CSV table of C-alpha atoms in Angstrom, one decimal:
chain,number,residue,atom,x,y,z
A,1,MET,CA,82.0,106.6,97.3
A,2,LYS,CA,81.6,103.9,99.9
A,3,ALA,CA,83.1,101.3,101.7
A,4,ILE,CA,81.9,97.8,100.8
A,5,ARG,CA,82.4,94.4,103.1
A,6,VAL,CA,84.3,92.2,100.9
A,7,ALA,CA,85.4,88.1,101.8
A,8,ARG,CA,88.6,87.1,103.2
A,9,ARG,CA,90.0,85.2,101.6
A,10,SER,CA,90.7,81.5,102.5
A,11,GLY,CA,94.2,81.1,102.0
A,12,TRP,CA,94.9,84.7,102.1
A,13,GLN,CA,98.7,84.8,103.6
A,14,ASN,CA,99.6,82.2,100.5
A,15,HIS,CA,98.6,84.5,98.0
A,16,ILE,CA,100.9,87.2,99.5
A,17,ARG,CA,102.9,85.1,99.7
A,18,GLU,CA,103.5,83.7,96.3
A,19,HIS,CA,102.1,87.7,94.4
A,20,ALA,CA,104.0,89.9,96.7
A,21,TYR,CA,106.4,92.3,97.2
A,22,GLN,CA,106.3,93.4,100.8
A,23,ALA,CA,105.2,89.9,101.4
A,24,ASP,CA,106.5,89.6,104.6
A,25,VAL,CA,104.0,92.6,106.5
A,26,LEU,CA,100.9,92.8,104.3
A,27,SER,CA,101.4,88.2,104.3
A,28,ASP,CA,101.6,89.1,108.8
A,29,ALA,CA,97.8,89.3,110.7
A,30,ALA,CA,99.6,90.9,113.5
A,31,GLN,CA,99.9,93.6,112.2
A,32,LYS,CA,96.7,95.0,110.3
A,33,TYR,CA,98.6,96.3,107.2
A,34,TRP,CA,96.3,94.6,104.7
A,35,VAL,CA,92.6,94.6,105.6
A,36,GLU,CA,92.0,90.7,104.9
A,37,ALA,CA,94.3,90.5,108.4
A,38,LEU,CA,90.6,92.5,110.8
A,39,PRO,CA,87.8,91.0,111.8
A,40,GLU,CA,84.9,92.4,108.9
A,41,PRO,CA,87.6,92.7,105.8
A,42,PHE,CA,86.2,95.7,103.4
A,43,ALA,CA,87.0,97.4,100.5
A,44,MET,CA,86.4,100.7,99.0
A,45,GLN,CA,84.2,102.0,95.9
A,46,PHE,CA,84.3,104.7,94.2
A,47,HIS,CA,81.9,105.8,91.1
A,48,THR,CA,83.6,106.1,87.4
A,49,THR,CA,83.0,110.4,87.4
A,50,GLU,CA,85.2,109.7,91.0
A,51,GLU,CA,87.5,108.3,89.5
A,52,THR,CA,87.7,111.0,86.9
A,53,ALA,CA,87.4,113.2,89.2
A,54,ILE,CA,90.7,112.0,90.8
A,55,ALA,CA,92.4,111.6,87.7
A,56,VAL,CA,91.8,115.1,86.5
A,57,ALA,CA,92.6,116.8,90.0
A,58,THR,CA,96.3,114.2,89.7
A,59,GLU,CA,96.8,115.7,86.5
A,60,ARG,CA,96.1,119.2,87.2
A,61,LEU,CA,98.2,118.9,90.4
A,62,TRP,CA,101.3,117.7,88.5
A,63,GLU,CA,100.5,121.1,85.7
A,64,MET,CA,100.5,122.9,89.0
A,65,CYS,CA,104.0,121.5,90.5
A,66,VAL,CA,105.3,122.0,87.2
A,67,THR,CA,104.2,125.7,87.1
A,68,PHE,CA,105.3,126.1,90.5
A,69,LEU,CA,109.4,124.9,90.0
A,70,ASP,CA,109.3,127.2,86.8
A,71,TRP,CA,108.6,130.5,89.6
A,72,PHE,CA,110.5,129.2,92.2
A,73,PHE,CA,113.9,128.9,90.0
A,74,THR,CA,113.0,131.7,88.3
A,75,ASP,CA,115.1,134.9,89.5
A,76,GLU,CA,112.1,137.6,89.7
A,77,VAL,CA,114.5,140.5,91.6
A,78,TYR,CA,118.1,139.3,92.3
A,79,GLY,CA,118.7,136.2,94.3
A,80,ALA,CA,115.1,135.3,94.4
A,81,VAL,CA,115.6,131.8,94.4
A,82,ASP,CA,118.2,131.4,96.9
A,83,ARG,CA,116.3,132.7,99.5
A,84,ARG,CA,113.4,130.2,98.4
A,85,LEU,CA,115.9,127.6,98.8
A,86,GLU,CA,117.0,129.1,102.0
A,87,ARG,CA,113.2,129.5,103.2
A,88,LEU,CA,113.4,125.2,103.0
A,89,ARG,CA,116.8,124.6,105.3
A,90,ILE,CA,118.3,123.5,102.2
A,91,PRO,CA,121.9,123.9,102.2
A,92,ALA,CA,123.8,126.4,100.7
A,93,PRO,CA,126.4,124.4,98.9
A,94,TYR,CA,123.5,122.3,96.4
A,95,TRP,CA,122.0,125.9,95.8
A,96,GLN,CA,123.7,125.6,92.3
A,97,VAL,CA,123.4,122.5,91.5
A,98,ILE,CA,119.8,121.9,92.5
A,99,LYS,CA,119.4,124.7,90.4
A,100,ASP,CA,120.7,123.6,87.6
A,101,SER,CA,118.9,120.0,87.4
A,102,TRP,CA,115.3,122.1,87.1
A,103,ASP,CA,117.3,123.8,84.1
A,104,ARG,CA,118.5,119.9,83.1
A,105,CYS,CA,114.9,118.1,83.2
A,106,ASP,CA,113.5,118.6,80.3
A,107,PRO,CA,114.1,116.7,77.4
A,108,VAL,CA,117.2,113.9,78.3
A,109,GLU,CA,118.0,114.9,81.5
A,110,ASP,CA,118.1,114.9,85.3
A,111,LEU,CA,114.1,112.7,84.5
A,112,SER,CA,112.1,111.5,87.0
A,113,LEU,CA,110.2,107.8,87.8
A,114,LEU,CA,107.2,108.8,89.6
A,115,THR,CA,105.5,110.8,92.2
A,116,ARG,CA,102.7,110.2,94.7
A,117,PHE,CA,99.6,112.5,96.1
A,118,ASP,CA,98.0,112.0,99.2
A,119,LEU,CA,94.4,113.2,99.1
A,120,ALA,CA,91.9,114.2,101.2
A,121,VAL,CA,89.1,112.6,98.7
A,122,THR,CA,85.8,114.5,101.4
A,123,GLU,CA,83.0,112.4,101.8
A,124,GLU,CA,81.2,116.2,100.0
A,125,GLY,CA,83.5,115.1,97.0
A,126,GLN,CA,85.6,118.1,97.4
A,127,ILE,CA,89.5,117.2,96.8
A,128,LYS,CA,92.6,118.6,98.8
A,129,LEU,CA,96.4,117.8,98.2
A,130,LEU,CA,98.0,117.4,101.6
A,131,GLU,CA,101.8,116.3,100.7
A,132,ILE,CA,104.0,116.4,97.8
A,133,ASN,CA,105.7,112.6,98.0
A,134,GLY,CA,108.2,113.9,95.5
A,135,GLU,CA,111.1,111.6,96.7
A,136,THR,CA,110.9,108.7,97.9
A,137,PRO,CA,107.8,107.6,97.1
A,138,LEU,CA,106.8,104.6,98.3
A,139,LEU,CA,104.1,102.6,98.5
A,140,GLY,CA,104.7,100.8,94.6
A,141,ALA,CA,104.0,96.7,95.5
A,142,GLU,CA,101.9,97.6,97.5
A,143,THR,CA,99.4,99.1,94.5
A,144,VAL,CA,100.3,96.6,92.7
A,145,TYR,CA,99.8,93.5,95.4
A,146,GLN,CA,96.0,95.8,95.1
A,147,TRP,CA,95.6,94.1,91.0
A,148,ASN,CA,96.6,90.8,91.8
A,149,TRP,CA,93.6,91.1,95.3
A,150,TYR,CA,91.3,91.7,92.1
A,151,VAL,CA,92.2,88.9,90.0
A,152,ASP,CA,92.1,86.9,92.4
A,153,TYR,CA,89.0,87.6,94.0
A,154,GLN,CA,86.6,88.0,90.8
A,155,ARG,CA,88.3,84.3,89.7
A,156,ASN,CA,87.6,82.8,92.7
A,157,TYR,CA,85.6,85.3,95.8
A,158,GLN,CA,82.0,86.0,93.4
A,159,HIS,CA,80.4,83.2,94.7
A,160,SER,CA,81.2,83.9,98.2
A,161,ASP,CA,78.7,85.9,100.7
A,162,TYR,CA,81.0,89.8,99.5
A,163,PRO,CA,80.9,89.6,95.2
A,164,LEU,CA,81.6,92.9,94.0
A,165,PRO,CA,79.6,94.4,91.5
A,166,SER,CA,79.7,93.3,87.7
A,167,ASP,CA,81.6,95.6,85.5
A,168,ALA,CA,83.9,96.6,88.9
A,169,ASN,CA,87.3,97.1,87.8
A,170,GLN,CA,90.3,98.8,89.1
A,171,PHE,CA,92.2,102.8,88.9
A,172,ASN,CA,95.3,100.9,88.6
A,173,ASP,CA,97.6,102.0,85.6
A,174,PHE,CA,100.5,101.4,88.0
A,175,TRP,CA,102.7,98.8,86.1
A,176,GLU,CA,102.4,100.7,82.5
A,177,HIS,CA,102.9,103.6,83.2
A,178,VAL,CA,106.4,103.3,85.1
A,179,ALA,CA,107.7,100.1,82.7
A,180,GLY,CA,106.2,103.4,80.0
A,181,GLN,CA,109.0,105.8,82.2
A,182,TRP,CA,111.8,103.8,81.9
A,183,ARG,CA,111.6,102.4,78.6
A,184,ARG,CA,111.8,106.7,78.1
A,185,ILE,CA,114.7,106.7,81.0
A,186,ALA,CA,116.4,103.7,79.5
A,187,GLU,CA,117.1,105.4,76.1
A,188,ASP,CA,118.3,108.1,77.3
A,189,TYR,CA,120.0,107.3,80.0
A,190,ASP,CA,121.5,104.0,77.9
A,191,LEU,CA,121.0,101.9,81.1
A,192,ARG,CA,122.0,99.3,78.6
A,193,LYS,CA,125.7,100.2,78.3
A,194,THR,CA,125.6,102.1,81.7
A,195,GLY,CA,122.8,99.3,84.1
A,196,ILE,CA,121.5,100.9,87.2
A,197,THR,CA,122.6,100.8,91.0
A,198,PHE,CA,120.2,100.4,93.3
A,199,LEU,CA,120.2,102.2,96.8
A,200,VAL,CA,118.4,100.9,99.7
A,201,ASP,CA,118.6,101.1,103.4
A,202,GLU,CA,119.1,97.7,105.1
A,203,ASN,CA,117.3,98.4,107.8
A,204,LEU,CA,114.2,98.9,105.7
A,205,GLU,CA,112.0,96.1,103.6
A,206,GLU,CA,109.6,98.3,102.4
A,207,ASP,CA,112.9,99.7,100.6
A,208,ALA,CA,114.3,96.3,99.0
A,209,GLU,CA,110.6,95.6,98.4
A,210,MET,CA,110.3,99.1,96.5
A,211,ALA,CA,113.5,98.2,93.7
A,212,MET,CA,113.2,94.4,93.9
A,213,GLN,CA,108.6,95.6,92.1
A,214,LEU,CA,110.7,98.5,89.9
A,215,ILE,CA,113.4,96.1,88.9
A,216,GLN,CA,111.1,93.4,87.5
A,217,ILE,CA,108.9,96.2,86.3
A,218,LEU,CA,112.2,97.5,83.9
A,219,HIS,CA,113.2,93.6,83.3
A,220,ASP,CA,109.8,92.3,82.4
A,221,GLU,CA,109.0,95.0,80.2
A,222,VAL,CA,111.7,96.7,79.2
A,223,ASP,CA,115.1,94.3,78.5
A,224,PRO,CA,116.0,91.8,81.0
A,225,ASN,CA,119.6,91.8,80.3
A,226,ILE,CA,119.3,95.3,81.4
A,227,TYR,CA,122.2,94.5,84.6
A,228,VAL,CA,120.8,96.1,88.0
A,229,GLN,CA,122.5,95.8,92.0
A,230,ILE,CA,120.9,97.0,94.9
A,231,LEU,CA,123.6,98.7,96.9
A,232,TYR,CA,123.4,98.5,101.2
A,233,LEU,CA,123.1,102.7,101.7
A,234,ARG,CA,125.8,101.5,104.9
A,235,GLY,CA,126.4,98.2,104.1
A,236,LEU,CA,126.1,94.2,105.8
A,237,ARG,CA,127.5,93.3,108.8
A,238,ASP,CA,127.5,89.4,110.3
A,239,GLU,CA,125.5,88.2,114.2
A,240,GLN,CA,129.9,89.5,115.3
A,241,GLY,CA,129.4,93.4,113.9
A,242,ASN,CA,131.9,92.1,110.9
A,243,GLU,CA,131.3,93.9,108.2
A,244,VAL,CA,130.4,91.5,105.4
A,245,GLN,CA,129.9,94.1,102.2
A,246,ARG,CA,130.5,97.5,101.8
A,247,GLY,CA,127.4,100.1,101.1
A,248,LEU,CA,127.0,103.3,99.4
A,249,GLY,CA,130.7,104.8,99.4
A,250,LEU,CA,132.5,108.8,97.5
A,251,ASP,CA,135.5,108.5,96.0
A,252,GLU,CA,138.1,111.9,96.7
A,253,GLU,CA,136.9,113.2,93.2
A,254,GLY,CA,133.0,113.0,95.0
A,255,TYR,CA,131.6,109.9,92.5
A,256,PHE,CA,129.0,107.8,94.1
A,257,ILE,CA,130.7,104.4,94.7
A,258,ASP,CA,129.5,100.8,95.5
A,259,ALA,CA,130.6,97.9,97.3
A,260,VAL,CA,133.5,97.0,95.4
A,261,ASN,CA,134.1,100.8,95.1
A,262,GLN,CA,133.2,101.3,91.6
A,263,ARG,CA,131.7,104.2,90.0
A,264,ILE,CA,128.2,103.9,90.1
A,265,PRO,CA,126.9,105.9,87.2
A,266,VAL,CA,122.9,106.1,87.5
A,267,LEU,CA,121.2,105.5,90.8
A,268,TRP,CA,118.1,105.1,91.9
A,269,LYS,CA,117.5,105.8,95.7
A,270,ILE,CA,114.9,106.2,98.5
A,271,TYR,CA,117.0,108.1,100.3
A,272,ASP,CA,115.5,111.2,100.7
A,273,TRP,CA,118.6,114.3,98.6
A,274,SER,CA,118.2,115.9,103.0
A,275,ASP,CA,119.6,112.9,103.9
A,276,ILE,CA,122.7,112.2,102.4
A,277,GLN,CA,123.7,116.0,101.9
A,278,SER,CA,123.3,115.6,106.4
A,279,ASP,CA,125.6,112.3,106.4
A,280,VAL,CA,128.2,114.6,103.4
A,281,ALA,CA,128.5,116.6,106.0
A,282,ASN,CA,128.5,114.9,108.9
A,283,LEU,CA,131.7,113.1,107.2
A,284,GLY,CA,133.1,116.7,106.0
A,285,VAL,CA,133.6,116.0,102.0
A,286,THR,CA,130.7,118.3,101.4
A,287,GLU,CA,132.3,120.2,98.2
A,288,ALA,CA,134.1,116.9,96.8
A,289,LEU,CA,129.8,115.8,96.3
A,290,VAL,CA,128.5,119.5,95.3
A,291,ARG,CA,131.8,119.6,92.7
A,292,GLN,CA,130.9,116.1,91.3
A,293,LEU,CA,127.1,116.5,90.7
A,294,ALA,CA,128.2,119.7,88.6
A,295,THR,CA,129.0,117.8,86.2
A,296,ALA,CA,125.7,116.3,85.9
A,297,GLU,CA,127.6,112.5,84.6
A,298,VAL,CA,125.8,110.8,87.4
A,299,LYS,CA,122.7,110.3,86.8
A,300,VAL,CA,120.4,109.9,89.9
A,301,ILE,CA,116.5,109.0,90.5
A,302,GLU,CA,115.1,110.6,91.9
A,303,PRO,CA,116.7,113.9,91.1
A,304,LEU,CA,117.6,116.9,92.7
A,305,TRP,CA,115.1,119.4,92.0
A,306,LYS,CA,112.2,117.0,93.6
A,307,GLN,CA,114.1,117.2,96.8
A,308,VAL,CA,112.0,121.3,96.9
A,309,LEU,CA,108.9,119.4,95.6
A,310,SER,CA,109.4,117.8,99.1
A,311,ASN,CA,109.8,119.7,100.3
A,312,LYS,CA,106.9,120.3,103.2
A,313,GLY,CA,107.3,124.0,102.7
A,314,ALA,CA,106.7,123.4,99.0
A,315,LEU,CA,102.7,123.9,99.9
A,316,ALA,CA,102.6,126.7,101.2
A,317,LEU,CA,104.4,128.5,98.2
A,318,LEU,CA,102.2,126.4,95.8
A,319,TRP,CA,99.3,128.0,98.0
A,320,GLU,CA,100.9,131.4,97.7
A,321,CYS,CA,101.2,130.7,93.8
A,322,PHE,CA,98.2,129.6,93.3
A,323,LYS,CA,96.2,131.4,95.8
A,324,ASP,CA,93.6,133.4,93.3
A,325,SER,CA,93.2,131.1,90.6
A,326,PRO,CA,90.5,127.7,90.3
A,327,ASP,CA,93.0,125.7,91.2
A,328,ARG,CA,92.5,126.9,94.8
A,329,ARG,CA,90.1,124.0,95.3
A,330,TYR,CA,92.7,121.6,95.0
A,331,LEU,CA,94.7,123.1,97.9
A,332,LEU,CA,94.3,124.3,102.0
A,333,PRO,CA,95.5,127.2,102.9
A,334,THR,CA,99.4,126.5,104.0
A,335,TYR,CA,102.0,128.4,105.1
A,336,PHE,CA,105.1,128.6,107.8
A,337,GLU,CA,104.8,128.8,110.9
A,338,ASP,CA,106.9,131.6,111.6
A,339,ASP,CA,104.3,134.3,108.8
A,340,VAL,CA,102.5,136.9,110.6
A,341,SER,CA,99.9,137.4,108.3
A,342,VAL,CA,96.3,137.8,109.1
A,343,GLU,CA,95.6,135.3,107.0
A,344,ALA,CA,98.4,132.2,108.6
A,345,THR,CA,97.2,133.9,111.7
A,346,ARG,CA,93.5,133.5,111.7
A,347,LEU,CA,94.7,130.1,110.4
A,348,LEU,CA,96.5,129.6,114.0
A,349,MET,CA,93.6,130.1,115.6
A,350,GLY,CA,91.9,127.8,114.7
A,351,MET,CA,91.8,123.6,114.3
A,352,SER,CA,95.6,123.3,111.7
A,353,VAL,CA,97.5,120.5,111.3
A,354,LYS,CA,101.8,121.3,111.8
A,355,LYS,CA,104.7,119.1,109.8
A,356,PRO,CA,107.5,119.8,109.6
A,357,LEU,CA,109.3,120.7,106.9
A,358,LEU,CA,111.4,117.1,106.0
A,359,GLY,CA,110.1,113.6,107.4
A,360,MET,CA,108.0,111.0,106.6
A,361,GLU,CA,105.3,109.0,107.5
A,362,GLY,CA,103.2,111.2,109.6
A,363,VAL,CA,107.1,111.7,112.0
A,364,GLY,CA,106.8,115.3,114.2
A,365,ILE,CA,103.6,116.1,112.5
A,366,SER,CA,100.4,117.9,115.1
A,367,ILE,CA,97.0,118.5,114.8
A,368,GLU,CA,96.2,122.0,116.2
A,369,THR,CA,93.1,123.5,118.2
A,370,GLY,CA,94.7,126.7,118.6
A,371,GLY,CA,94.8,125.6,122.4
A,372,GLY,CA,97.2,122.9,122.0
A,373,ALA,CA,97.8,119.2,120.0
A,374,LEU,CA,95.0,117.9,119.7
A,375,GLU,CA,97.0,115.0,118.6
A,376,SER,CA,100.8,114.1,117.6
A,377,ARG,CA,102.7,112.1,116.4
A,378,PRO,CA,107.1,111.3,117.9
A,379,SER,CA,108.8,113.9,116.3
A,380,LEU,CA,112.2,111.4,116.1
A,381,GLY,CA,114.6,114.5,115.5
A,382,TYR,CA,112.8,116.5,112.7
A,383,GLY,CA,110.9,120.2,113.5
A,384,ARG,CA,114.4,121.7,113.8
A,385,GLU,CA,114.5,122.7,110.7
A,386,GLY,CA,111.1,124.4,110.8
A,387,PHE,CA,106.7,123.6,110.8
A,388,ILE,CA,104.4,124.7,107.7
A,389,ILE,CA,100.8,124.3,109.1
A,390,GLN,CA,98.6,123.9,107.0
A,391,GLU,CA,93.8,123.6,107.8
A,392,TYR,CA,92.7,120.7,108.6
A,393,VAL,CA,90.0,118.8,106.9
A,394,GLU,CA,88.5,115.7,108.9
A,395,LEU,CA,89.0,112.3,106.2
A,396,PRO,CA,86.4,109.9,105.5
A,397,GLN,CA,85.4,107.7,107.7
A,398,ALA,CA,85.6,103.2,106.8
A,399,PHE,CA,84.4,100.7,109.4
A,400,GLY,CA,86.7,103.0,112.2
A,401,TYR,CA,89.2,103.6,109.7
A,402,TYR,CA,90.5,107.7,108.9
A,403,TYR,CA,91.9,107.2,104.8
A,404,VAL,CA,93.8,108.8,102.4
A,405,VAL,CA,94.1,108.3,98.7
A,406,GLY,CA,97.3,108.0,97.7
A,407,SER,CA,97.1,108.9,93.7
A,408,TRP,CA,100.5,108.4,91.0
A,409,ALA,CA,101.1,111.1,88.4
A,410,ILE,CA,104.0,109.7,85.9
A,411,ASP,CA,105.4,112.3,83.5
A,412,GLY,CA,102.5,113.6,84.7
A,413,ALA,CA,99.9,111.3,83.3
A,414,ALA,CA,97.4,109.6,86.6
A,415,ALA,CA,98.7,106.6,87.0
A,416,GLY,CA,96.3,104.4,89.2
A,417,ILE,CA,95.7,104.3,93.5
A,418,VAL,CA,96.3,102.9,96.8
A,419,ILE,CA,94.9,103.3,99.5
A,420,ARG,CA,95.6,103.8,103.1
A,421,GLY,CA,93.8,104.1,106.6
A,422,ASP,CA,95.0,104.3,110.3
A,423,THR,CA,92.2,104.4,113.3
A,424,SER,CA,94.6,107.9,114.3
A,425,ARG,CA,93.8,111.2,112.1
A,426,ILE,CA,96.9,111.4,111.2
A,427,THR,CA,98.2,108.2,108.7
A,428,GLY,CA,101.2,107.1,109.7
A,429,ARG,CA,104.6,104.2,108.8
A,430,HIS,CA,102.8,100.1,108.3
A,431,CYS,CA,98.8,101.2,109.0
A,432,LEU,CA,96.2,98.9,106.4
A,433,ILE,CA,96.4,98.9,103.1
A,434,ILE,CA,92.6,98.9,101.1
A,435,PRO,CA,92.1,97.8,98.1
A,436,HIS,CA,89.6,99.4,95.8
A,437,ILE,CA,87.1,99.3,93.2
A,438,VAL,CA,85.8,101.5,90.6
A,439,SER,CA,81.8,100.6,89.9
A,440,ASP,CA,78.5,102.1,89.1
A,441,ALA,CA,76.1,99.9,89.7
A,442,GLY,CA,76.8,97.8,92.4
A,443,LEU,CA,75.5,94.6,92.5
A,444,TYR,CA,76.3,91.6,91.2
A,445,ILE,CA,74.3,89.5,88.5
A,446,PRO,CA,75.4,86.1,88.0
């Protein structure tokens, strides 16, 4: 694994605009979100054995997640599952419907589309799980665009000062694996009859771009006639503040409804279940939503059981489940902040990472040294629900950036990687997307 210099393509911004979702942010040189905005663009090169190791780790981590969830939702003693759900600060009214969701996940109900594991792939060759992006896994659009960069570079820039190796490839099967899972969902959920609604936050461009990418895959690879609609979370308003399109709603029976009051049979969302539950509680209609979810008539992607996997408390419980097994090699020692065990106390006294149970994109995370925070990100209101502490692992660096490998797991299979870099040890939002290649030769032979 090493960083390699690449040429900045003369028309890189135009190529992004013509071949990418997330085009605005990727092509904006000022944001430095895509690597060609840097004075010295670079890519990461992996050996085929490293590609295999990441794929094996990803698929094993998914198997561990399934084993963990089977344990999590099993009452070895009365009330054990409820106590675990309470430990994750999941609201009690939803406990039963979340349990039912896991019971229904096989074979044709409460299906998941995709999951992304954030991994530290160290310079010593270790692969360690940092986080599980199970419920709102963004970066699909960026994953696809890095393939388009690779194809364009191979076709037009091998004559530059920085050609790619002759055997260069890319670990990127995202499109094909998403298409395969869409086929399964389309058949099992009968999308040709029901259609599907994509719920996005109107304030977050990346939500809409991820939705459009997934819609393109669905239409190009499965069926162009499947009805889709984009629904905005809160609705749209004009410059005077007048509502011009309504957002997601609930009817009196707790069904999700769209902008024209039609019930939604299948919903894809990029909005946390915890936030939905909080919004519903503020509206005073929790009971109605729970009653509807119990019927399982509405199919939601990602399903309720993913709320457990996306909670960072799951990392502490995963460690508890696998700390004495060989699979611990993929995990970092992790504990709830209020754990008073000798092991947790020892971790607290050293260098550790403190993470809120909820939140994403580095929000509320701090690197602790036992005497205070070495580095931290703003909490933005997260943390009231509690924290975990995780053993610190030094991220590898390239050209002044610490980088994290995001590895996709789709229907249990490893589906490629996307790499993010940050000048901070805590990877934040709109950091740096770094393309990669896989090559054993490291040479370009014309």
